[in-house]
């Protein structure tokens, strides 16, 4: 008989996992221009009555009404903290229509360092990128105050405060029942830091396995930083979802789709 694992089982349903999220909270979502998005979690968010969320993500997502972009159209996002607002029509219109607040844009590396600072419990990071540009008068009127700066050894730096969230939702390839996560492809980016920067962290995965089935060197995010493991799309379903959207955008030929998807 196989001995019982000493590790708690963190697998739960999507409704139970998302029950920790409330209107008005700060939410981190893992992705990179639509790649590596937690598709099932986003669909559940869209079906919920959650409102006034502050969304912290690298970008608003992928154009064409795909997954996270629809959160901007649904009116559920009150503020966005990221690197860009123009990767989707939905986010662009929300920004221009002033239904979503974006106090400032961050260079991608700066945004990632702010998340890392939140993950590691740092008070902030010193960043030289953008000095002389991002500190120009009137650059970010929604900030209400100039960007903070510090001079160190004769060189100017922005003082960038850490980013953290009430809830983080990341996307992995596989996770074991304790929450150790294995990533693949684009999802390898900074999802571990996003997980660590969330007070409560959910991982959506293509496959859930038993503890010990993921080799230690393949663990991209240790289970100690994960509170809930939820089953997402299978890898085949995920590939089909993205292929269908890329065909719709004209970036892939129609004949790359299986007959049943092409007819849908």
Tab-separated table of C-alpha atoms in Angstrom:
chain	number	residue	atom	x	y	z
A	1	UNK	CA	0.000	0.000	0.000
A	2	UNK	CA	1.318	3.442	-0.934
A	3	UNK	CA	1.889	5.613	2.165
A	4	UNK	CA	-0.248	8.706	2.529
A	5	UNK	CA	1.506	11.895	1.455
A	6	UNK	CA	2.442	14.270	4.293
A	7	UNK	CA	1.588	17.216	2.048
A	8	UNK	CA	-1.861	18.865	2.140
A	9	UNK	CA	-4.034	18.488	-0.935
A	10	UNK	CA	-4.709	21.954	-2.361
A	11	UNK	CA	-6.834	20.868	-5.317
A	12	UNK	CA	-10.222	22.591	-5.309
A	13	UNK	CA	-12.980	23.710	-7.619
A	14	UNK	CA	-12.780	27.030	-9.429
A	15	UNK	CA	-15.698	28.546	-7.441
A	16	UNK	CA	-14.051	27.606	-4.142
A	17	UNK	CA	-10.704	29.041	-5.222
A	18	UNK	CA	-12.184	32.317	-6.492
A	19	UNK	CA	-14.288	32.717	-3.342
A	20	UNK	CA	-11.282	34.480	-1.823
A	21	UNK	CA	-11.612	37.313	-4.350
A	22	UNK	CA	-13.882	40.269	-3.538
A	23	UNK	CA	-14.891	43.394	-5.397
A	24	UNK	CA	-12.402	46.214	-4.915
A	25	UNK	CA	-9.404	43.888	-4.446
A	26	UNK	CA	-6.052	43.934	-6.223
A	27	UNK	CA	-5.727	41.007	-8.649
A	28	UNK	CA	-2.557	39.784	-10.376
A	29	UNK	CA	-2.892	37.692	-13.538
A	30	UNK	CA	-0.053	35.851	-15.229
A	31	UNK	CA	0.303	36.235	-19.015
A	32	UNK	CA	2.350	37.747	-21.833
A	33	UNK	CA	0.201	39.450	-24.494
A	34	UNK	CA	-2.390	36.720	-24.135
A	35	UNK	CA	0.007	33.776	-23.924
A	36	UNK	CA	-0.037	31.840	-20.668
A	37	UNK	CA	-3.399	33.198	-19.519
A	38	UNK	CA	-5.468	31.187	-16.984
A	39	UNK	CA	-8.369	30.745	-19.404
A	40	UNK	CA	-10.872	28.987	-17.135
A	41	UNK	CA	-10.259	31.414	-14.262
A	42	UNK	CA	-10.826	34.380	-16.550
A	43	UNK	CA	-14.068	32.890	-17.874
A	44	UNK	CA	-15.177	32.403	-14.254
A	45	UNK	CA	-14.282	36.012	-13.435
A	46	UNK	CA	-16.300	37.212	-16.431
A	47	UNK	CA	-19.301	35.225	-15.202
A	48	UNK	CA	-19.003	36.647	-11.679
A	49	UNK	CA	-20.375	39.846	-10.179
A	50	UNK	CA	-16.917	41.067	-9.115
A	51	UNK	CA	-16.350	44.769	-9.768
A	52	UNK	CA	-13.889	47.607	-9.124
A	53	UNK	CA	-10.851	45.357	-9.447
A	54	UNK	CA	-7.327	46.683	-9.721
A	55	UNK	CA	-5.720	44.443	-12.326
A	56	UNK	CA	-1.952	43.990	-12.198
A	57	UNK	CA	-0.658	42.283	-15.331
A	58	UNK	CA	2.115	42.696	-17.870
A	59	UNK	CA	-0.257	43.681	-20.680
A	60	UNK	CA	-4.034	43.937	-21.200
A	61	UNK	CA	-3.859	40.761	-23.280
A	62	UNK	CA	-4.439	39.755	-26.884
A	63	UNK	CA	-6.684	41.637	-29.302
A	64	UNK	CA	-9.826	40.250	-30.830
A	65	UNK	CA	-11.987	39.766	-27.743
A	66	UNK	CA	-9.719	37.134	-26.246
A	67	UNK	CA	-9.945	36.147	-22.568
A	68	UNK	CA	-8.517	38.878	-20.312
A	69	UNK	CA	-9.270	41.670	-22.779
A	70	UNK	CA	-12.967	41.044	-22.162
A	71	UNK	CA	-12.580	42.064	-18.510
A	72	UNK	CA	-12.034	45.635	-19.716
A	73	UNK	CA	-15.199	45.521	-21.826
A	74	UNK	CA	-17.248	43.998	-18.989
A	75	UNK	CA	-16.570	47.001	-16.752
A	76	UNK	CA	-15.049	44.882	-13.985
A	77	UNK	CA	-11.660	46.653	-14.030
A	78	UNK	CA	-11.356	49.991	-12.230
A	79	UNK	CA	-7.571	50.380	-12.508
A	80	UNK	CA	-4.835	48.728	-14.525
A	81	UNK	CA	-1.180	48.539	-13.491
A	82	UNK	CA	0.971	47.300	-16.352
A	83	UNK	CA	3.332	48.123	-19.187
A	84	UNK	CA	0.921	48.915	-22.009
A	85	UNK	CA	-2.736	49.686	-22.578
A	86	UNK	CA	-2.975	49.385	-26.360
A	87	UNK	CA	-2.598	45.664	-27.060
A	88	UNK	CA	-6.389	45.219	-27.157
A	89	UNK	CA	-9.242	47.352	-28.458
A	90	UNK	CA	-11.167	46.752	-25.247
A	91	UNK	CA	-8.435	48.128	-22.974
A	92	UNK	CA	-7.726	51.028	-25.329
A	93	UNK	CA	-11.375	52.102	-25.366
A	94	UNK	CA	-11.666	51.740	-21.595
A	95	UNK	CA	-8.591	53.917	-21.129
A	96	UNK	CA	-9.606	56.575	-23.645
A	97	UNK	CA	-13.139	56.587	-22.248
A	98	UNK	CA	-11.708	57.011	-18.732
A	99	UNK	CA	-13.591	54.009	-17.374
A	100	UNK	CA	-10.270	52.417	-16.401
A	101	UNK	CA	-7.621	54.366	-14.521
A	102	UNK	CA	-3.972	53.951	-15.475
A	103	UNK	CA	-1.840	56.304	-13.422
A	104	UNK	CA	1.350	55.587	-15.372
A	105	UNK	CA	3.034	53.166	-17.728
A	106	UNK	CA	6.035	51.143	-16.577
A	107	UNK	CA	8.827	49.808	-18.771
A	108	UNK	CA	8.471	46.033	-18.838
A	109	UNK	CA	11.646	45.371	-16.857
A	110	UNK	CA	10.625	47.948	-14.252
A	111	UNK	CA	7.183	46.359	-13.889
A	112	UNK	CA	8.772	42.931	-13.434
A	113	UNK	CA	11.167	44.289	-10.797
A	114	UNK	CA	8.285	45.904	-8.918
A	115	UNK	CA	6.520	42.525	-8.838
A	116	UNK	CA	9.744	40.832	-7.713
A	117	UNK	CA	10.101	43.409	-4.938
A	118	UNK	CA	6.570	42.574	-3.802
A	119	UNK	CA	7.387	38.873	-3.946
A	120	UNK	CA	10.565	39.206	-1.913
A	121	UNK	CA	9.223	41.624	0.679
A	122	UNK	CA	11.497	44.466	-0.433
A	123	UNK	CA	10.667	48.102	0.210
A	124	UNK	CA	11.191	48.902	-3.458
A	125	UNK	CA	13.818	48.992	-6.187
A	126	UNK	CA	16.033	51.719	-7.667
A	127	UNK	CA	15.627	51.973	-11.435
A	128	UNK	CA	17.575	54.306	-13.766
A	129	UNK	CA	15.449	53.485	-16.826
A	130	UNK	CA	13.412	56.485	-17.994
A	131	UNK	CA	15.286	59.208	-16.128
A	132	UNK	CA	14.919	62.379	-18.183
A	133	UNK	CA	11.842	60.985	-19.971
A	134	UNK	CA	9.309	59.540	-17.534
A	135	UNK	CA	9.916	62.381	-15.076
A	136	UNK	CA	9.013	65.166	-17.490
A	137	UNK	CA	6.286	67.575	-16.252
A	138	UNK	CA	2.829	66.461	-17.279
A	139	UNK	CA	3.948	62.994	-18.360
A	140	UNK	CA	1.611	61.196	-15.928
A	141	UNK	CA	-1.056	63.687	-14.771
A	142	UNK	CA	-3.086	60.926	-13.067
A	143	UNK	CA	-0.257	60.280	-10.614
A	144	UNK	CA	-0.957	63.483	-8.743
A	145	UNK	CA	2.720	63.866	-7.826
A	146	UNK	CA	6.087	63.601	-9.596
A	147	UNK	CA	7.810	60.224	-9.683
A	148	UNK	CA	10.047	59.786	-6.662
A	149	UNK	CA	13.788	59.954	-7.331
A	150	UNK	CA	16.993	59.404	-5.417
A	151	UNK	CA	20.602	60.310	-6.178
A	152	UNK	CA	23.166	57.620	-5.397
A	153	UNK	CA	26.859	58.071	-6.181
A	154	UNK	CA	25.980	60.983	-8.428
A	155	UNK	CA	23.424	59.016	-10.456
A	156	UNK	CA	19.648	59.513	-10.453
A	157	UNK	CA	17.239	56.617	-9.909
A	158	UNK	CA	13.489	56.288	-9.703
A	159	UNK	CA	12.255	54.819	-6.426
A	160	UNK	CA	9.833	52.149	-7.595
A	161	UNK	CA	7.628	50.751	-4.865
A	162	UNK	CA	6.735	47.032	-4.782
A	163	UNK	CA	3.635	45.564	-6.360
A	164	UNK	CA	1.581	43.031	-4.414
A	165	UNK	CA	-1.973	41.753	-4.665
A	166	UNK	CA	-4.760	40.337	-2.570
A	167	UNK	CA	-5.090	37.439	-5.025
A	168	UNK	CA	-2.740	36.177	-7.747
A	169	UNK	CA	-3.842	33.765	-10.465
A	170	UNK	CA	-1.069	32.129	-12.449
A	171	UNK	CA	-1.063	29.560	-15.261
A	172	UNK	CA	1.114	26.441	-15.268
A	173	UNK	CA	1.436	23.330	-17.379
A	174	UNK	CA	1.361	20.801	-14.513
A	175	UNK	CA	1.031	20.996	-10.763
A	176	UNK	CA	1.006	18.349	-8.110
A	177	UNK	CA	-1.659	18.259	-5.447
A	178	UNK	CA	0.519	20.287	-3.058
A	179	UNK	CA	0.926	23.101	-5.592
A	180	UNK	CA	4.429	22.576	-6.985
A	181	UNK	CA	4.138	24.003	-10.504
A	182	UNK	CA	5.905	23.121	-13.746
A	183	UNK	CA	5.769	25.710	-16.530
A	184	UNK	CA	6.315	25.423	-20.266
A	185	UNK	CA	6.814	27.896	-23.101
A	186	UNK	CA	5.904	31.547	-22.568
A	187	UNK	CA	4.395	30.820	-19.160
A	188	UNK	CA	7.964	30.440	-17.851
A	189	UNK	CA	8.318	34.258	-17.638
A	190	UNK	CA	7.723	35.712	-14.143
A	191	UNK	CA	4.751	33.720	-12.874
A	192	UNK	CA	6.631	32.514	-9.797
A	193	UNK	CA	7.117	36.126	-8.701
A	194	UNK	CA	3.429	36.833	-9.322
A	195	UNK	CA	2.563	33.839	-7.157
A	196	UNK	CA	4.839	35.021	-4.364
A	197	UNK	CA	3.477	38.581	-4.534
A	198	UNK	CA	-0.096	37.436	-3.902
A	199	UNK	CA	-1.496	37.039	-0.408
A	200	UNK	CA	-3.598	34.195	-1.811
A	201	UNK	CA	-2.413	32.420	-4.942
A	202	UNK	CA	-4.310	30.197	-7.352
A	203	UNK	CA	-2.633	28.147	-10.075
A	204	UNK	CA	-4.631	26.901	-13.057
A	205	UNK	CA	-2.985	23.993	-14.860
A	206	UNK	CA	-3.500	21.654	-17.796
A	207	UNK	CA	-2.740	18.597	-15.705
A	208	UNK	CA	-2.764	17.735	-11.994
A	209	UNK	CA	-0.426	14.971	-10.815
A	210	UNK	CA	0.594	13.378	-7.540
A	211	UNK	CA	3.382	14.770	-5.355
A	212	UNK	CA	6.700	13.404	-6.598
A	213	UNK	CA	5.732	13.155	-10.273
A	214	UNK	CA	7.350	16.500	-11.118
A	215	UNK	CA	11.144	16.287	-10.913
A	216	UNK	CA	12.495	18.813	-8.361
A	217	UNK	CA	14.595	20.589	-10.997
A	218	UNK	CA	11.443	21.113	-13.108
A	219	UNK	CA	9.526	22.913	-10.350
A	220	UNK	CA	9.190	26.537	-11.431
A	221	UNK	CA	7.124	27.616	-8.434
A	222	UNK	CA	7.277	25.729	-5.125
A	223	UNK	CA	3.990	24.689	-3.582
A	224	UNK	CA	4.602	26.753	-0.437
A	225	UNK	CA	3.641	29.822	-2.505
A	226	UNK	CA	0.409	28.299	-3.831
A	227	UNK	CA	-2.887	28.129	-1.939
A	228	UNK	CA	-5.174	26.540	-4.527
A	229	UNK	CA	-4.701	24.239	-7.533
A	230	UNK	CA	-7.496	24.220	-10.114
A	231	UNK	CA	-7.966	22.152	-13.247
A	232	UNK	CA	-7.976	24.203	-16.426
A	233	UNK	CA	-8.163	23.217	-20.072
A	234	UNK	CA	-6.253	20.164	-21.217
A	235	UNK	CA	-3.166	20.958	-23.272
A	236	UNK	CA	-4.985	19.898	-26.455
A	237	UNK	CA	-7.949	22.124	-25.586
A	238	UNK	CA	-5.606	25.018	-24.878
A	239	UNK	CA	-3.841	24.591	-28.226
A	240	UNK	CA	-7.204	24.466	-30.005
A	241	UNK	CA	-8.375	27.661	-28.253
A	242	UNK	CA	-5.285	29.614	-29.301
A	243	UNK	CA	-5.185	28.207	-32.833
A	244	UNK	CA	-8.814	29.139	-33.410
A	245	UNK	CA	-8.186	32.698	-32.248
A	246	UNK	CA	-5.050	33.127	-34.349
A	247	UNK	CA	-6.987	31.890	-37.395
A	248	UNK	CA	-9.701	34.427	-36.591
A	249	UNK	CA	-7.041	37.157	-36.507
A	250	UNK	CA	-5.639	35.994	-39.847
A	251	UNK	CA	-2.286	35.004	-38.351
A	252	UNK	CA	-2.709	31.284	-39.102
A	253	UNK	CA	-4.267	29.594	-42.141
A	254	UNK	CA	-7.741	28.095	-41.813
A	255	UNK	CA	-6.457	24.650	-42.769
A	256	UNK	CA	-4.411	24.401	-39.548
A	257	UNK	CA	-7.649	23.748	-37.652
A	258	UNK	CA	-9.203	20.354	-37.118
A	259	UNK	CA	-12.449	19.959	-39.156
A	260	UNK	CA	-14.681	20.233	-36.083
A	261	UNK	CA	-13.013	23.501	-35.015
A	262	UNK	CA	-13.085	24.938	-38.521
A	263	UNK	CA	-16.844	24.396	-38.626
A	264	UNK	CA	-17.443	25.965	-35.220
